Short mmCIF file of C-alpha atoms in Angstrom, two decimals:
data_model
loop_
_atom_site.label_atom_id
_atom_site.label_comp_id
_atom_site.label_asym_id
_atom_site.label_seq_id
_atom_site.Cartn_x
_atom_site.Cartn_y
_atom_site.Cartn_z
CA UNK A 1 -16.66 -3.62 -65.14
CA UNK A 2 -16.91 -0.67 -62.79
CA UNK A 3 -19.73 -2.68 -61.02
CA UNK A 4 -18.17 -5.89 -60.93
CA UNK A 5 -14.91 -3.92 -59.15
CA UNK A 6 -17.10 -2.30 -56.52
CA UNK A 7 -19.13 -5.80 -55.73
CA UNK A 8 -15.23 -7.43 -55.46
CA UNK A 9 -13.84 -4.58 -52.77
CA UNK A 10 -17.26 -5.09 -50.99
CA UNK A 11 -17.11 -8.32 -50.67
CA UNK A 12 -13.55 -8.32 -49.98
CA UNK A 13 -14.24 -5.78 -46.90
CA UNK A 14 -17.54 -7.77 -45.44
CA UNK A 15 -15.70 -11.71 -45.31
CA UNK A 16 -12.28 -9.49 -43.53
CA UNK A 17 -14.63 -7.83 -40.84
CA UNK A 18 -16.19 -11.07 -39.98
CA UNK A 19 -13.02 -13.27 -40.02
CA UNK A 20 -12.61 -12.17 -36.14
CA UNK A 21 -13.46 -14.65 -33.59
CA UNK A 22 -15.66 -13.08 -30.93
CA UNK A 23 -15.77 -14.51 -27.53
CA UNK A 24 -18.88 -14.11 -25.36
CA UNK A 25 -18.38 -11.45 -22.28
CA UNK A 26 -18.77 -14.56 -19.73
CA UNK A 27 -15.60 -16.04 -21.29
CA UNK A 28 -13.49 -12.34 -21.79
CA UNK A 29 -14.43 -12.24 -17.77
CA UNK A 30 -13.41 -15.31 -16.60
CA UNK A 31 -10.27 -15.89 -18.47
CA UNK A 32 -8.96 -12.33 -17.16
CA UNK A 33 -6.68 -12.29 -14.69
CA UNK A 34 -5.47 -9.72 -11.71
CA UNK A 35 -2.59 -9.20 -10.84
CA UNK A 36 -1.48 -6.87 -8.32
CA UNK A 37 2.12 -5.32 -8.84
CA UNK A 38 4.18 -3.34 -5.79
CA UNK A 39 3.75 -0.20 -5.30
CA UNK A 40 6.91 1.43 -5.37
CA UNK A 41 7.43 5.54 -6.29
CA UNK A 42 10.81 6.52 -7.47
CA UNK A 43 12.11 9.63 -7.28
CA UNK A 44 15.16 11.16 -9.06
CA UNK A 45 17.32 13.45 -6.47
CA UNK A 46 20.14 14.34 -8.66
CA UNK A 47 22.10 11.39 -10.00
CA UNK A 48 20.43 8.87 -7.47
CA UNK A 49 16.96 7.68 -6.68
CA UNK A 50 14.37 7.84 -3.85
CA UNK A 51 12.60 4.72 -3.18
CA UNK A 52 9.42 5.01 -0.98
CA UNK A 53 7.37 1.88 -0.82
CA UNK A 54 3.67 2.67 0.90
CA UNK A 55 1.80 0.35 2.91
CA UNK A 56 -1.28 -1.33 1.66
CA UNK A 57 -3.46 -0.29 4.68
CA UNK A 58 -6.90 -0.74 4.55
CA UNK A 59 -7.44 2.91 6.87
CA UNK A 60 -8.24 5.71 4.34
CA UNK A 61 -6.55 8.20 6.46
CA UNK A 62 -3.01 6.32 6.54
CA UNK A 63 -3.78 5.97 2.13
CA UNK A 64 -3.90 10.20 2.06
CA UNK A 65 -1.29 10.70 3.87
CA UNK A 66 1.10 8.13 2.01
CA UNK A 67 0.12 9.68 -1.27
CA UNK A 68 0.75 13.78 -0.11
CA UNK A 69 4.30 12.08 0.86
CA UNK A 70 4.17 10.57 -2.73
CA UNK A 71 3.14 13.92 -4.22
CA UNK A 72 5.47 16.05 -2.22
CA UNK A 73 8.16 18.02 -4.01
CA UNK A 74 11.44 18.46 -2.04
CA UNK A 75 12.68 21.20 -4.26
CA UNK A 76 15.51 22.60 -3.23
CA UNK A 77 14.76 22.97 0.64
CA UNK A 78 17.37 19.99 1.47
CA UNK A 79 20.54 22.36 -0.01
CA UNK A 80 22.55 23.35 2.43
CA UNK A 81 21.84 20.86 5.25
CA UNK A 82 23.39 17.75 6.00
CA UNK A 83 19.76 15.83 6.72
CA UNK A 84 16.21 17.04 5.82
CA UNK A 85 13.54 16.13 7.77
CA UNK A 86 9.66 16.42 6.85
CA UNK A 87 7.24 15.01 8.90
CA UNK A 88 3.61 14.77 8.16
CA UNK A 89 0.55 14.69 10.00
CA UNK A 90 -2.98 13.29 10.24
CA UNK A 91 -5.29 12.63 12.96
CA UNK A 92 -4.37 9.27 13.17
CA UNK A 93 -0.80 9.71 12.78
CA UNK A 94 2.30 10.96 11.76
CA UNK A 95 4.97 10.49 8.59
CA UNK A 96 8.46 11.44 9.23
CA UNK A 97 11.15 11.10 5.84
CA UNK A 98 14.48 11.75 6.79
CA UNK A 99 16.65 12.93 3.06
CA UNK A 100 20.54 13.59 2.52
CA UNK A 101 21.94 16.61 1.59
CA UNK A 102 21.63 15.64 -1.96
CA UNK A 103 17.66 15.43 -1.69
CA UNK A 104 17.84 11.11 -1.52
CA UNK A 105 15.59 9.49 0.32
CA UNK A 106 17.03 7.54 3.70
CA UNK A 107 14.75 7.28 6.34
CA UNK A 108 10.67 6.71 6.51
CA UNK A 109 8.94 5.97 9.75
CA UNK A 110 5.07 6.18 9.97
CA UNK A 111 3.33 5.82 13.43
CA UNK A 112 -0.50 5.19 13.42
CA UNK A 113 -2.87 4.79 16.32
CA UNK A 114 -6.51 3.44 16.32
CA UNK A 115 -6.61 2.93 12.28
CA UNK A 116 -9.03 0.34 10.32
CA UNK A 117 -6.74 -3.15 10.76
CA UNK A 118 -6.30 -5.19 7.82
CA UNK A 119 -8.66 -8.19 8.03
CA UNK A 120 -6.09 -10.73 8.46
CA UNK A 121 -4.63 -8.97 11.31
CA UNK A 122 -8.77 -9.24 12.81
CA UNK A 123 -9.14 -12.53 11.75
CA UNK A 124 -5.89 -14.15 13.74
CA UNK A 125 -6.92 -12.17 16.66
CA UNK A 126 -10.00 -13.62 17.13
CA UNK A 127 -9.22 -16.94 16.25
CA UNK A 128 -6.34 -17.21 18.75
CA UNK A 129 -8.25 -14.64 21.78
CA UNK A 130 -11.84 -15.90 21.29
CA UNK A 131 -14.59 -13.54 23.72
CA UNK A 132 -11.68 -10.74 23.21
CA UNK A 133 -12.48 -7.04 22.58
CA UNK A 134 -9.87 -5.18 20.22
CA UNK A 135 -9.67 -2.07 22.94
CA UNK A 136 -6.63 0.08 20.58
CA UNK A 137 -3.94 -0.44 18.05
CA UNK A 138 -0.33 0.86 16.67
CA UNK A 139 0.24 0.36 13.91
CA UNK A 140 4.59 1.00 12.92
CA UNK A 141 5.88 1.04 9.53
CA UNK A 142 9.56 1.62 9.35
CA UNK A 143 11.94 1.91 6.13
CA UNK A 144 15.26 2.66 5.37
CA UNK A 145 17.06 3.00 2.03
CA UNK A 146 13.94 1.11 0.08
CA UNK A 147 14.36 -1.78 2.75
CA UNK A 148 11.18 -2.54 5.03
CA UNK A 149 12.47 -2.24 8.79
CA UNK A 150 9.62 -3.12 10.93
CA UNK A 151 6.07 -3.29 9.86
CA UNK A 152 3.62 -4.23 12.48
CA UNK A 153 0.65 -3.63 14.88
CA UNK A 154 0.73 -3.27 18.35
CA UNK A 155 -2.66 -4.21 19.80
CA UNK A 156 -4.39 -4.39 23.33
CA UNK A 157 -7.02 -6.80 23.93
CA UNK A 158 -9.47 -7.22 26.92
CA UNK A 159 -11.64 -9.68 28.51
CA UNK A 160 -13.38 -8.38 31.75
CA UNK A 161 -10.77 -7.22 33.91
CA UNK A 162 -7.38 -9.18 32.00
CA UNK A 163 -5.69 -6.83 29.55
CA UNK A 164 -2.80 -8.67 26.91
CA UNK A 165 -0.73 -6.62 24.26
CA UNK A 166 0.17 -7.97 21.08
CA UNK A 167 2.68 -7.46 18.60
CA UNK A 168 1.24 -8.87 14.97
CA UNK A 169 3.01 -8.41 11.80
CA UNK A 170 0.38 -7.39 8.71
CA UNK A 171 0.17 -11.34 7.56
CA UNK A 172 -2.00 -11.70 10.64
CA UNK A 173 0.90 -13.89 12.41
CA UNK A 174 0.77 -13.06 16.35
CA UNK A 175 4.35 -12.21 17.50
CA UNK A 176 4.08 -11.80 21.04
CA UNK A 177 1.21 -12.10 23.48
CA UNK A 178 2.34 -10.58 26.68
CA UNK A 179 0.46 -10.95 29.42
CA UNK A 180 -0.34 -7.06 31.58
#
Protein backbone atom coordinates (compact mmCIF):
# COMPACT_ATOMS: atom_id res chain seq x y z
CA UNK A 1 0.00 0.00 0.00
CA UNK A 2 2.82 2.27 1.08
CA UNK A 3 4.38 1.54 -2.41
CA UNK A 4 1.45 1.88 -4.42
CA UNK A 5 0.98 5.62 -2.55
CA UNK A 6 4.52 6.67 -3.36
CA UNK A 7 4.26 5.35 -7.26
CA UNK A 8 0.65 7.56 -7.26
CA UNK A 9 2.38 11.06 -5.82
CA UNK A 10 5.23 10.28 -8.34
CA UNK A 11 3.39 9.96 -11.00
CA UNK A 12 1.13 12.63 -10.04
CA UNK A 13 4.32 15.12 -9.80
CA UNK A 14 6.10 13.86 -13.30
CA UNK A 15 2.57 14.26 -15.80
CA UNK A 16 2.12 18.14 -13.68
CA UNK A 17 5.83 19.15 -14.55
CA UNK A 18 5.41 18.22 -18.10
CA UNK A 19 1.87 19.64 -18.67
CA UNK A 20 3.77 23.11 -19.55
CA UNK A 21 3.95 24.06 -23.07
CA UNK A 22 7.49 25.13 -23.94
CA UNK A 23 8.10 27.40 -26.79
CA UNK A 24 11.42 27.29 -28.68
CA UNK A 25 13.83 30.52 -27.91
CA UNK A 26 13.32 31.62 -31.76
CA UNK A 27 9.59 32.02 -31.01
CA UNK A 28 10.02 33.65 -27.07
CA UNK A 29 12.35 36.22 -29.31
CA UNK A 30 10.32 37.10 -31.94
CA UNK A 31 7.00 37.42 -30.34
CA UNK A 32 8.65 39.95 -27.68
CA UNK A 33 8.04 43.23 -28.04
CA UNK A 34 9.85 46.79 -27.04
CA UNK A 35 8.44 49.30 -25.99
CA UNK A 36 10.01 52.39 -24.99
CA UNK A 37 8.13 54.46 -22.20
CA UNK A 38 9.02 58.47 -21.38
CA UNK A 39 11.34 59.23 -19.30
CA UNK A 40 10.00 61.40 -16.83
CA UNK A 41 11.63 61.85 -12.93
CA UNK A 42 9.32 63.16 -10.35
CA UNK A 43 10.26 64.73 -7.51
CA UNK A 44 8.26 65.50 -4.31
CA UNK A 45 9.08 69.26 -2.98
CA UNK A 46 6.71 69.44 -0.18
CA UNK A 47 3.07 68.97 -1.13
CA UNK A 48 3.82 69.41 -4.98
CA UNK A 49 5.92 67.70 -7.57
CA UNK A 50 8.99 68.37 -9.79
CA UNK A 51 8.72 67.18 -13.22
CA UNK A 52 12.03 67.04 -15.24
CA UNK A 53 11.74 65.29 -18.54
CA UNK A 54 15.52 64.57 -20.11
CA UNK A 55 16.32 64.52 -23.62
CA UNK A 56 17.05 61.37 -25.45
CA UNK A 57 20.41 62.61 -26.90
CA UNK A 58 22.54 60.36 -28.46
CA UNK A 59 25.96 62.57 -26.91
CA UNK A 60 27.14 60.71 -23.74
CA UNK A 61 28.22 63.87 -22.20
CA UNK A 62 24.64 65.67 -22.44
CA UNK A 63 23.23 61.73 -20.83
CA UNK A 64 25.72 62.47 -17.48
CA UNK A 65 24.87 65.54 -17.03
CA UNK A 66 20.95 65.00 -17.28
CA UNK A 67 21.23 62.20 -14.80
CA UNK A 68 23.61 64.31 -11.90
CA UNK A 69 20.48 66.84 -12.42
CA UNK A 70 18.28 63.68 -11.90
CA UNK A 71 20.35 62.59 -8.89
CA UNK A 72 20.72 65.97 -7.34
CA UNK A 73 19.22 66.61 -3.93
CA UNK A 74 17.93 70.19 -3.35
CA UNK A 75 17.74 69.77 0.36
CA UNK A 76 16.94 72.56 2.00
CA UNK A 77 19.24 75.17 0.11
CA UNK A 78 15.99 76.77 -1.70
CA UNK A 79 14.51 78.01 2.06
CA UNK A 80 14.63 81.31 2.37
CA UNK A 81 14.82 82.55 -1.24
CA UNK A 82 12.21 83.43 -3.51
CA UNK A 83 13.98 81.41 -6.71
CA UNK A 84 16.85 78.84 -6.60
CA UNK A 85 19.00 78.56 -9.25
CA UNK A 86 21.57 75.58 -9.99
CA UNK A 87 23.29 75.42 -12.99
CA UNK A 88 25.45 72.62 -14.14
CA UNK A 89 28.32 72.20 -16.22
CA UNK A 90 30.12 69.98 -18.73
CA UNK A 91 32.47 70.56 -21.44
CA UNK A 92 29.95 70.59 -23.86
CA UNK A 93 27.52 72.52 -22.02
CA UNK A 94 25.63 73.84 -19.40
CA UNK A 95 22.18 72.90 -17.23
CA UNK A 96 20.50 75.68 -15.53
CA UNK A 97 17.03 74.60 -13.15
CA UNK A 98 15.42 77.47 -11.89
CA UNK A 99 13.07 76.12 -8.33
CA UNK A 100 10.45 78.17 -6.12
CA UNK A 101 10.83 78.91 -2.77
CA UNK A 102 9.07 75.78 -1.90
CA UNK A 103 11.89 73.57 -3.64
CA UNK A 104 9.33 72.92 -7.08
CA UNK A 105 10.74 72.66 -10.08
CA UNK A 106 9.94 75.74 -12.77
CA UNK A 107 12.46 76.36 -15.10
CA UNK A 108 15.11 73.94 -17.12
CA UNK A 109 17.21 75.25 -19.94
CA UNK A 110 20.17 73.14 -21.29
CA UNK A 111 22.59 74.70 -23.91
CA UNK A 112 24.95 72.27 -25.80
CA UNK A 113 27.56 73.01 -28.41
CA UNK A 114 29.38 70.54 -30.80
CA UNK A 115 27.55 67.26 -29.26
CA UNK A 116 26.99 63.76 -31.22
CA UNK A 117 23.52 64.76 -33.36
CA UNK A 118 20.85 62.33 -33.36
CA UNK A 119 20.89 60.46 -36.70
CA UNK A 120 17.76 61.81 -37.98
CA UNK A 121 18.88 65.26 -37.46
CA UNK A 122 22.27 63.88 -39.92
CA UNK A 123 20.21 62.16 -42.14
CA UNK A 124 17.75 65.32 -43.20
CA UNK A 125 20.79 67.37 -43.46
CA UNK A 126 22.34 65.59 -45.95
CA UNK A 127 19.52 64.69 -47.86
CA UNK A 128 18.31 68.30 -48.26
CA UNK A 129 22.36 70.02 -48.42
CA UNK A 130 24.00 67.23 -50.48
CA UNK A 131 28.28 67.95 -50.81
CA UNK A 132 27.63 69.87 -47.29
CA UNK A 133 30.08 69.67 -44.34
CA UNK A 134 28.35 69.78 -40.76
CA UNK A 135 31.09 72.64 -39.57
CA UNK A 136 29.23 73.09 -35.60
CA UNK A 137 26.00 72.63 -33.78
CA UNK A 138 23.63 74.00 -30.76
CA UNK A 139 21.83 72.10 -29.59
CA UNK A 140 18.71 74.07 -27.01
CA UNK A 141 16.45 72.24 -24.84
CA UNK A 142 14.10 74.42 -22.95
CA UNK A 143 11.29 73.42 -20.27
CA UNK A 144 9.04 74.97 -18.09
CA UNK A 145 6.63 73.54 -15.52
CA UNK A 146 6.98 69.77 -17.20
CA UNK A 147 6.08 71.50 -20.64
CA UNK A 148 8.81 71.20 -23.52
CA UNK A 149 9.58 74.94 -24.66
CA UNK A 150 11.94 74.71 -27.45
CA UNK A 151 13.95 71.72 -28.35
CA UNK A 152 16.20 72.08 -31.28
CA UNK A 153 19.62 72.29 -33.07
CA UNK A 154 21.16 75.09 -34.46
CA UNK A 155 23.62 73.98 -37.15
CA UNK A 156 26.15 75.64 -39.67
CA UNK A 157 26.87 74.03 -42.82
CA UNK A 158 29.56 74.79 -45.52
CA UNK A 159 30.33 74.21 -49.04
CA UNK A 160 33.62 75.95 -50.24
CA UNK A 161 33.28 79.42 -49.44
CA UNK A 162 28.97 79.57 -48.81
CA UNK A 163 28.15 79.17 -45.13
CA UNK A 164 23.97 78.48 -44.23
CA UNK A 165 22.62 78.09 -40.55
CA UNK A 166 19.94 75.89 -39.73
CA UNK A 167 17.44 75.59 -37.18
CA UNK A 168 16.21 71.63 -37.04
CA UNK A 169 13.95 70.33 -34.47
CA UNK A 170 15.18 66.57 -33.10
CA UNK A 171 12.59 64.75 -35.74
CA UNK A 172 15.16 65.76 -38.33
CA UNK A 173 12.54 68.41 -39.88
CA UNK A 174 14.68 71.56 -41.21
CA UNK A 175 13.08 74.77 -39.79
CA UNK A 176 14.92 77.43 -41.31
CA UNK A 177 17.77 77.53 -43.79
CA UNK A 178 19.12 81.00 -43.75
CA UNK A 179 21.34 81.91 -46.08
CA UNK A 180 25.01 83.90 -44.36
Amino acid sequence: MKSFIIVLLFLGFATSSYSQKKQSKEKEESSMEMINLPEIVIKRAGADFSVYIPDKSPDNSVKRLEEKFIAYDLGKDYEGTEEYLLTMQVKKGTLAATYDEKGKLIRVVENYKNIRLPSRVIFSIYKAFPEWTIVNDKFLYTQEEADIIKKQYNIKIKKGKEVRKLVVHPDGEIVKGLNK
